[in-house]
PDB file of C-alpha atoms in Angstrom:
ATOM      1  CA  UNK A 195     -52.730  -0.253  27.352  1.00  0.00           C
ATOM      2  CA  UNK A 196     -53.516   3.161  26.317  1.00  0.00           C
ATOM      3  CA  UNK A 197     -57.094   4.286  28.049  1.00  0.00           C
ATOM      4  CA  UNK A 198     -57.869   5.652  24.921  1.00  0.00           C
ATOM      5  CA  UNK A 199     -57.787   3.672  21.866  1.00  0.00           C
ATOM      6  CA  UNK A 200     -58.402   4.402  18.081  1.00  0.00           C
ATOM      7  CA  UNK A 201     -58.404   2.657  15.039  1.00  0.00           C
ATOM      8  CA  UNK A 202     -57.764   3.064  12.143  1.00  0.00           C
ATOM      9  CA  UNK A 203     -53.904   4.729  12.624  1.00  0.00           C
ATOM     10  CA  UNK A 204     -54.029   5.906   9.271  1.00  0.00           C
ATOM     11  CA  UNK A 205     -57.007   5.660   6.863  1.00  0.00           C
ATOM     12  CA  UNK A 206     -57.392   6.693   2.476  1.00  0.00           C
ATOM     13  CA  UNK A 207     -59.867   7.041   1.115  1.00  0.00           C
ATOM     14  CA  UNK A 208     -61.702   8.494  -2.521  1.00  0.00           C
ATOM     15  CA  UNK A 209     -62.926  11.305  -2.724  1.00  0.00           C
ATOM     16  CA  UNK A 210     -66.695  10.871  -2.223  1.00  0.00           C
ATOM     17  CA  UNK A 211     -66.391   8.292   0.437  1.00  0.00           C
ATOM     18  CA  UNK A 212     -68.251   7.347   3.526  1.00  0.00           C
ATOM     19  CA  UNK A 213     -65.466   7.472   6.273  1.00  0.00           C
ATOM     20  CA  UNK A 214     -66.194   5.720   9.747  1.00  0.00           C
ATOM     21  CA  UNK A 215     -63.078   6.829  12.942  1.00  0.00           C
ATOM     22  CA  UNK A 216     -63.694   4.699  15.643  1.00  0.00           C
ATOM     23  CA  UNK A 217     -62.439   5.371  19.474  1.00  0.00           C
ATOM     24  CA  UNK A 218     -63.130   3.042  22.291  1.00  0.00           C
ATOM     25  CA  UNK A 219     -62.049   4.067  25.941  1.00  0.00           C
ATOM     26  CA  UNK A 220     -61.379   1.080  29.112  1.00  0.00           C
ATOM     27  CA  UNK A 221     -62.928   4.099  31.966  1.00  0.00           C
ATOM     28  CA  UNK A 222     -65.879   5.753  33.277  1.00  0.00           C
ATOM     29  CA  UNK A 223     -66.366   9.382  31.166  1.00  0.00           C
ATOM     30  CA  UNK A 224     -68.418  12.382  31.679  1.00  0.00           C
ATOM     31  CA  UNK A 225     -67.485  13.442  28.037  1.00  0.00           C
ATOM     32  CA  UNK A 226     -65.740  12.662  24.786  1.00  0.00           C
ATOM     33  CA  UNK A 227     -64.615  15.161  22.348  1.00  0.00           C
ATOM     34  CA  UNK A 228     -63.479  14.868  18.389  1.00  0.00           C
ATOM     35  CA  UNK A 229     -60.369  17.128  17.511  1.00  0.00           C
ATOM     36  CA  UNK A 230     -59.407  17.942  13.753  1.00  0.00           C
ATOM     37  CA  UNK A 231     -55.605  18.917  13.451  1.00  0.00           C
ATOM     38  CA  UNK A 232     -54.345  19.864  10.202  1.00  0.00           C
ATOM     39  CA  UNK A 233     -51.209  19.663   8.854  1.00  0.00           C
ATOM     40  CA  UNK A 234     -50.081  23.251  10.074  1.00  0.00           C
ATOM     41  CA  UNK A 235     -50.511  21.670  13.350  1.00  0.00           C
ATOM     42  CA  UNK A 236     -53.663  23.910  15.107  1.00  0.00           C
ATOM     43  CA  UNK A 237     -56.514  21.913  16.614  1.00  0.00           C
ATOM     44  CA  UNK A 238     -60.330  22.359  16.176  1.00  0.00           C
ATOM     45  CA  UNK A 239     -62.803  20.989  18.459  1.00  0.00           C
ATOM     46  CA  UNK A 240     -65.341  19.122  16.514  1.00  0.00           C
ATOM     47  CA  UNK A 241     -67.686  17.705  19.030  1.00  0.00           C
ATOM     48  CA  UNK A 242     -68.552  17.486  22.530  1.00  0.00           C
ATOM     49  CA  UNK A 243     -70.757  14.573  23.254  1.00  0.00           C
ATOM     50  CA  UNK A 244     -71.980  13.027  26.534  1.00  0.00           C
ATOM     51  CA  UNK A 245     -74.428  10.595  25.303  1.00  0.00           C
ATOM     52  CA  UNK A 246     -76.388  10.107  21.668  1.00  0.00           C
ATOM     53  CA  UNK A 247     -75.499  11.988  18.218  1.00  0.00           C
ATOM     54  CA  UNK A 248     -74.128  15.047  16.922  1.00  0.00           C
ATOM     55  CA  UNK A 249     -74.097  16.215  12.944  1.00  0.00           C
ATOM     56  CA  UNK A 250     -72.824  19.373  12.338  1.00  0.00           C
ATOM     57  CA  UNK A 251     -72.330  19.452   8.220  1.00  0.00           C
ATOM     58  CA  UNK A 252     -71.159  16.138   6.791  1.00  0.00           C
ATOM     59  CA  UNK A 253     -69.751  14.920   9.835  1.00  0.00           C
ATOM     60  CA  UNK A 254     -71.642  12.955  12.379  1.00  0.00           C
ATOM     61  CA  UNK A 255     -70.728  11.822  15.680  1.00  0.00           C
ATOM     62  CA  UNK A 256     -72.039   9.350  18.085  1.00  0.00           C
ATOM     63  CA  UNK A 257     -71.314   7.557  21.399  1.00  0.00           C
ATOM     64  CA  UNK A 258     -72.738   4.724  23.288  1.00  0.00           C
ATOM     65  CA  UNK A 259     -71.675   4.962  26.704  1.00  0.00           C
ATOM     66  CA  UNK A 260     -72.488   1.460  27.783  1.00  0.00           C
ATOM     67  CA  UNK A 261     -70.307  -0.134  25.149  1.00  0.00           C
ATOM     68  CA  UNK A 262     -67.408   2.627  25.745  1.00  0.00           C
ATOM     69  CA  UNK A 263     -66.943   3.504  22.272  1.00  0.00           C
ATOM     70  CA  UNK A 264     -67.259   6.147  19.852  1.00  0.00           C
ATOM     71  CA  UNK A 265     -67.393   7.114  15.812  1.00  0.00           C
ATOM     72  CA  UNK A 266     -67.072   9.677  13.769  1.00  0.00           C
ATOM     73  CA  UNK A 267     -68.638   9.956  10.178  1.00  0.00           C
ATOM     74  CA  UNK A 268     -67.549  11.976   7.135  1.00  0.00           C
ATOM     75  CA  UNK A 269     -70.190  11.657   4.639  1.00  0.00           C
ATOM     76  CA  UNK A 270     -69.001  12.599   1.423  1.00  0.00           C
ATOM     77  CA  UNK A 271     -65.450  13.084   2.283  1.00  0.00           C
ATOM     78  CA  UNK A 272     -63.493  16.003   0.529  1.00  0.00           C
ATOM     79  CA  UNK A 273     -59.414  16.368   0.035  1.00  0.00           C
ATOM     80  CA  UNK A 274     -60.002  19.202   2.142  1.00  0.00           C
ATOM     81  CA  UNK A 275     -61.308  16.156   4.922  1.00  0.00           C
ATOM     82  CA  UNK A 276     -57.642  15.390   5.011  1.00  0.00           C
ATOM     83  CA  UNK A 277     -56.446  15.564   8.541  1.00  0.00           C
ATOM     84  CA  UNK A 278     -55.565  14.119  11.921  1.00  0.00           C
ATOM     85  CA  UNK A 279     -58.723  13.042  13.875  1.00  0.00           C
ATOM     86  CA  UNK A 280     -58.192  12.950  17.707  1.00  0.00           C
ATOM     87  CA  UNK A 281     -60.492  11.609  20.248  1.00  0.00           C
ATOM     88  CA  UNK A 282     -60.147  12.693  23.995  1.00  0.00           C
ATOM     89  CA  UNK A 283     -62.053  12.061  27.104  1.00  0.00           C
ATOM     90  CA  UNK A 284     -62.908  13.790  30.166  1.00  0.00           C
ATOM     91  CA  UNK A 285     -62.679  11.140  32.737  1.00  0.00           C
ATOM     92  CA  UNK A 286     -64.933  10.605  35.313  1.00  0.00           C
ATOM     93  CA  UNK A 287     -63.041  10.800  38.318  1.00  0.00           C
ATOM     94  CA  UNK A 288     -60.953  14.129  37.342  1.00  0.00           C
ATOM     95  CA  UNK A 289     -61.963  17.622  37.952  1.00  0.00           C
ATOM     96  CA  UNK A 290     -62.143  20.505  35.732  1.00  0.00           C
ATOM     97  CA  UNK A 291     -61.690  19.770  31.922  1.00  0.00           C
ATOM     98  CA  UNK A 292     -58.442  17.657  31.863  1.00  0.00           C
ATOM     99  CA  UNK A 293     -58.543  15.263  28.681  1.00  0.00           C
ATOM    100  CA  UNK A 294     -57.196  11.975  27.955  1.00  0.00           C
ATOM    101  CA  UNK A 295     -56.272  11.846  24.020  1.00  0.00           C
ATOM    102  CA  UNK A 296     -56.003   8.963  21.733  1.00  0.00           C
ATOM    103  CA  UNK A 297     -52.789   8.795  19.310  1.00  0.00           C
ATOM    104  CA  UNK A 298     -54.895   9.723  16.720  1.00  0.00           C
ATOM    105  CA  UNK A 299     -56.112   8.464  13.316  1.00  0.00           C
ATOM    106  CA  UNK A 300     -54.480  10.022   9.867  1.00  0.00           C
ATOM    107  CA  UNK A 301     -56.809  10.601   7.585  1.00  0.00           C
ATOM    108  CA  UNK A 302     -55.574  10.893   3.775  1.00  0.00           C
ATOM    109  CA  UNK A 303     -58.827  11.980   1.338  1.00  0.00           C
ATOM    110  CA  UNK A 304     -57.894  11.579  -2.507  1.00  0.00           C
ATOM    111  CA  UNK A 305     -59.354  13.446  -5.542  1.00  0.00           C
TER     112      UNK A 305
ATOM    113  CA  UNK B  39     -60.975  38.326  17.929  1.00  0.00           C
ATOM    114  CA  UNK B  40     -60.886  36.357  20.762  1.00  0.00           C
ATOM    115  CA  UNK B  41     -58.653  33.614  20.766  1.00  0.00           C
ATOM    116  CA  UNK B  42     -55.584  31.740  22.256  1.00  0.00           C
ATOM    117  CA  UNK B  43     -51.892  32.825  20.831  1.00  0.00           C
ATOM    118  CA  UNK B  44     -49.118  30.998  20.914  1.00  0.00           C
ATOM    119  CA  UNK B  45     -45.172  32.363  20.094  1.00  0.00           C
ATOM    120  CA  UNK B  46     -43.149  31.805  18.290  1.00  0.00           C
ATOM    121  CA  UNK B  47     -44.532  28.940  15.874  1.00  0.00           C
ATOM    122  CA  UNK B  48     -41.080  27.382  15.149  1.00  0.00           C
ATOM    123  CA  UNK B  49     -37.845  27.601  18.214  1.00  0.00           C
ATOM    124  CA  UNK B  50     -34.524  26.578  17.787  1.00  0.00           C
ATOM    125  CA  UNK B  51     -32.370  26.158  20.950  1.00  0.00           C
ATOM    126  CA  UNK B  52     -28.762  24.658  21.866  1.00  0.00           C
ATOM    127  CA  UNK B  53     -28.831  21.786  23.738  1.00  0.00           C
ATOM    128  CA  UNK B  54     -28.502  22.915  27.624  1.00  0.00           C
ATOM    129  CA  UNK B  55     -30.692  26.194  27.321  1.00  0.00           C
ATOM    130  CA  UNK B  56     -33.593  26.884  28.885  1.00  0.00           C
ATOM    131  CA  UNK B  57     -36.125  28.552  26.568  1.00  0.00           C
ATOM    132  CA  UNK B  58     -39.558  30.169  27.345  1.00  0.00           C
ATOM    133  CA  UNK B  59     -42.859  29.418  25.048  1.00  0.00           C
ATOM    134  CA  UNK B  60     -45.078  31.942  24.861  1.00  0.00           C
ATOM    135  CA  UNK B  61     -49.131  31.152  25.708  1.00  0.00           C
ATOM    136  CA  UNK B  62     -51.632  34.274  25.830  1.00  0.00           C
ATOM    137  CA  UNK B  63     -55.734  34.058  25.496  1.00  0.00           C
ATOM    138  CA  UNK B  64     -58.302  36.451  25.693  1.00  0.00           C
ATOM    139  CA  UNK B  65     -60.940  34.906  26.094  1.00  0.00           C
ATOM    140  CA  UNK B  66     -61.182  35.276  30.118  1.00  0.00           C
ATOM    141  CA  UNK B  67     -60.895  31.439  30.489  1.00  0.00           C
ATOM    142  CA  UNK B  68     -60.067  30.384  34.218  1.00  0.00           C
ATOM    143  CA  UNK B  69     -57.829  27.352  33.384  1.00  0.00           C
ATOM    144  CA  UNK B  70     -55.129  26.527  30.992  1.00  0.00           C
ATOM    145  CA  UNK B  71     -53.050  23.600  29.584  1.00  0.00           C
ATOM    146  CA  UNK B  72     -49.692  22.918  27.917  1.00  0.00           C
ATOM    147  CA  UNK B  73     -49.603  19.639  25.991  1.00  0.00           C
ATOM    148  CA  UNK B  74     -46.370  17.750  24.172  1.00  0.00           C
ATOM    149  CA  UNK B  75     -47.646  16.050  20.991  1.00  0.00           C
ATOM    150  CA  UNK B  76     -44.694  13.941  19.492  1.00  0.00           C
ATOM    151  CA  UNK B  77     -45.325  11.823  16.213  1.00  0.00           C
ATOM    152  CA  UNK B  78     -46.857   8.472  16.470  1.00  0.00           C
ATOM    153  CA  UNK B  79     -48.706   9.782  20.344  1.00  0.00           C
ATOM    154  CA  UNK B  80     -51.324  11.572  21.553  1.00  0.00           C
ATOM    155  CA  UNK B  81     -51.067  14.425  23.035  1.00  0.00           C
ATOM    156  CA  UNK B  82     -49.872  14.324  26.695  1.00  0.00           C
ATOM    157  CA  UNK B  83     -50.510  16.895  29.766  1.00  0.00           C
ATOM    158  CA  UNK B  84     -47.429  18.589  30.902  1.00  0.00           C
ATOM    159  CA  UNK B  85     -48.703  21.186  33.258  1.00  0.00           C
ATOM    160  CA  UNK B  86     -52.259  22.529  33.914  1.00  0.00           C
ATOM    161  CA  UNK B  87     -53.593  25.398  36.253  1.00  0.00           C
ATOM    162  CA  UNK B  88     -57.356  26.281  37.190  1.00  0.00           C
ATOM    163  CA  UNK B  89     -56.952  29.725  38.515  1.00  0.00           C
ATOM    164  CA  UNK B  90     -54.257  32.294  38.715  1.00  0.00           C
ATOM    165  CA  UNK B  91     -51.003  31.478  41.087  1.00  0.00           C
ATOM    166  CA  UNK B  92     -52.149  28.401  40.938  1.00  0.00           C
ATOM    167  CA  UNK B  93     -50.640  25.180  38.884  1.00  0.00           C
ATOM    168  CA  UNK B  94     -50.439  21.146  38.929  1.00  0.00           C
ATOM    169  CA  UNK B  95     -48.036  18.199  37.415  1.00  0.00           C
ATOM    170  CA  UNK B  96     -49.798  16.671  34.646  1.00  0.00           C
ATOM    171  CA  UNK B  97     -48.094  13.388  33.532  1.00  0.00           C
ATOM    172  CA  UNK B  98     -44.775  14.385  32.112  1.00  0.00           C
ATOM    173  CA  UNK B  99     -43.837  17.967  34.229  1.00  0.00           C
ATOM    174  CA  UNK B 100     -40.006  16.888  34.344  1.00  0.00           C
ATOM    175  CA  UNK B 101     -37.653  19.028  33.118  1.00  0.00           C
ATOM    176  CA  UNK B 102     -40.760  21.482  32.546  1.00  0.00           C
ATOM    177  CA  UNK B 103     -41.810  24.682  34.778  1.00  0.00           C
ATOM    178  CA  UNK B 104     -44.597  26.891  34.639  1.00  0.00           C
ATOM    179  CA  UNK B 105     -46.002  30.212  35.798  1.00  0.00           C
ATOM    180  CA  UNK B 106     -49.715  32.046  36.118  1.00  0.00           C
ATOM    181  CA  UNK B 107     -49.529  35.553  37.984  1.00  0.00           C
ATOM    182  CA  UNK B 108     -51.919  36.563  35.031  1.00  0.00           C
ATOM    183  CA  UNK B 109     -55.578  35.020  34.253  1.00  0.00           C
ATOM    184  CA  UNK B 110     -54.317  35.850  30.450  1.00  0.00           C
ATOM    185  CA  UNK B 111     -51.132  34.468  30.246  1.00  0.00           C
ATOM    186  CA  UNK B 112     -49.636  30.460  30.765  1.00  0.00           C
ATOM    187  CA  UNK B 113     -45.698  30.658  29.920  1.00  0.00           C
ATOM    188  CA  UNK B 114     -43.876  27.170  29.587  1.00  0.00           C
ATOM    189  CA  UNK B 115     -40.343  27.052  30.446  1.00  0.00           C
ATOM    190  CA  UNK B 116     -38.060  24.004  29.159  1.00  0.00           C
ATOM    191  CA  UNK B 117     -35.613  23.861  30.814  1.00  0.00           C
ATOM    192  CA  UNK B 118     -32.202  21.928  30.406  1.00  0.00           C
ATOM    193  CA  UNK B 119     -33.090  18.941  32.470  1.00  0.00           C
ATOM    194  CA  UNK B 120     -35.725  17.653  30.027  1.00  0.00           C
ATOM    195  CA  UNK B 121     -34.033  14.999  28.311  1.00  0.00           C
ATOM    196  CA  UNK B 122     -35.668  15.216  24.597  1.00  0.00           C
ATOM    197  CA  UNK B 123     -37.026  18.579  24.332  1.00  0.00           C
ATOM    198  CA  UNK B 124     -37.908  18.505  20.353  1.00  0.00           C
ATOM    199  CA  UNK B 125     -41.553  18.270  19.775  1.00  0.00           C
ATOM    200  CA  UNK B 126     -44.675  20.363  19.270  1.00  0.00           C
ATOM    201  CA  UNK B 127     -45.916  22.316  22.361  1.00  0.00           C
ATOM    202  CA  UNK B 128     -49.571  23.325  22.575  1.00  0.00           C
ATOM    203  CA  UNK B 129     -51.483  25.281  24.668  1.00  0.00           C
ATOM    204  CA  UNK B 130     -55.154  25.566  25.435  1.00  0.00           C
ATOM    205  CA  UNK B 131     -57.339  27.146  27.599  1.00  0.00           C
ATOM    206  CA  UNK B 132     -61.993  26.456  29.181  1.00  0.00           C
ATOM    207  CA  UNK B 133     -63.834  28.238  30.767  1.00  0.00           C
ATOM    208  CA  UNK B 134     -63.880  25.869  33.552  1.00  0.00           C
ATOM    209  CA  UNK B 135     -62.995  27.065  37.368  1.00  0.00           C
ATOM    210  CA  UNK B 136     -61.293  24.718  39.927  1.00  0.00           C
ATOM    211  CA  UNK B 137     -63.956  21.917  40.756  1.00  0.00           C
ATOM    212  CA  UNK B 138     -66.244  22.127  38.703  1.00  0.00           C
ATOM    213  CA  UNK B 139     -67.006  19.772  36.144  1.00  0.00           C
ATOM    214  CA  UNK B 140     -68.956  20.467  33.229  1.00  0.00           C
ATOM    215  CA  UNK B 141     -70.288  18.237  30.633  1.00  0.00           C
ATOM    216  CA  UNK B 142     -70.291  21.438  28.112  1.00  0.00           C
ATOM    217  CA  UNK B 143     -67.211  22.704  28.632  1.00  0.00           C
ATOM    218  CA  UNK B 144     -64.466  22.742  25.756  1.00  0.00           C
ATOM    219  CA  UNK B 145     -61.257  23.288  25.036  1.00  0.00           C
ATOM    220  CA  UNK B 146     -59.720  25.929  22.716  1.00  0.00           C
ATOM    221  CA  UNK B 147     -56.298  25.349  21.586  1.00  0.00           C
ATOM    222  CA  UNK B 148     -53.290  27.742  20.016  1.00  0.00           C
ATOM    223  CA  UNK B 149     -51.510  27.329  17.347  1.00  0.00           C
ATOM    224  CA  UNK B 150     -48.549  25.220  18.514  1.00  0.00           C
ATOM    225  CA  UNK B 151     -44.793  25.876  18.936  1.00  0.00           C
ATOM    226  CA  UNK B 152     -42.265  23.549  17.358  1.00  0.00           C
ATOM    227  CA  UNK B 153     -39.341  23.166  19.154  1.00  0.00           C
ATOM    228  CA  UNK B 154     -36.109  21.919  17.962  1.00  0.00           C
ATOM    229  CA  UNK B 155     -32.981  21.437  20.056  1.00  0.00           C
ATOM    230  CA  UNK B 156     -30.146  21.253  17.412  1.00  0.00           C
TER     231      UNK B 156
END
């Protein structure tokens, strides 16, 4: 069993939709990031969160540390939404800023 | 700009060459990562280092080497003994110095190289 799990694996959706990524992890953290890779291939940290909520635009992250699991929100999603979302986590008993990733969820936004 | 750079974006090799991906940053970041993402996975850790001349296994080193005599520069050699070389390479790079932990820090990542052994 992967240590970091996601669901969906693939996800469409209508343009205008409220889009929910979940990510639950089995170990102790000290942080969980969201990664956007588009199709070129080039990741982009979203968010860094060690507890509570993030929103930067229409996207919204949260994480409740006692359950082990994470989301992340696209209000409003776009085409332009369409992407890989990856979740990774810095685990607890590992120094510096190696992550553990998640296979990923593939997100498909239609006009 | 600062930023990580990765070259070339697409590789073609023989089967039984060794080939060299390219990883430079400039953004004075202490460690750095190389990652194999194949489809259907996440991404997994093949080498990391923390500071210069220095370097560590991450899960799936075999067939892999690495080298750091510069804080700017990561190369990843694949070498002939990794079994199924095709796949996308990235590389990425935080601020982060050899034991410390950080609940801020963050990774930046390059571009990618796609390999393909033909």
């Amino acid at each position: 069993k992967n240590e970091v799990e996601q669901s969906p694996q693939n996800l469409t959706a209508q343009e205008g939709e409220f889009i929910t990524i979940n990510c639950s992890y089995s170990v102790g953290i000290s942080a969980l990031h969201w990664l956007q890779q588009h199709p070129g291939g080039g990741i982009v940290s979203l968010f860094m969160l060690s507890s509570g909520k993030k929103k930067h635009g229409r996207l919204i992250a949260t994480i409740n540390i006692q359950e082990k699991h994470s989301s992340l929100h696209i209000t409003a999603s776009h085409p332009r939404d369409s992407a890989v979302y990856i979740c990774a986590v810095r685990l607890q008993e590992t120094s510096g800023s190696r992550l553990t990733f998640g296979e990923g969820t593939q997100l498909t936004v239609n006009p | 700009d600062g930023g990580i750079t990765q070259s070339p974006k697409y590789l073609f090799r023989k089967e039984g060459q060794n080939v060299t991906l390219s990883c430079e940053q400039n953004l004075n970041h202490d460690a750095m990562y190389w990652y194999r993402q194949d489809p259907g996975q996440g991404l997994r850790l093949i080498y990391y280092s923390q500071i210069v001349n220095d370097f560590q296994k991450g899960d799936i080193a075999e067939g892999y080497s690495v080298s750091r005599e510069k804080k700017e520069s990561f190369p990843l050699t694949v070498t002939s003994a990794q079994k199924n070389p095709t796949a996308f390479y990235l590389c990425a790079s935080s601020i982060e110095a050899s034991g410390v932990t950080s609940s801020y820090n963050e990774q930046f990542f390059g571009p990618g190289t796609r390999l393909t052994v033909l």
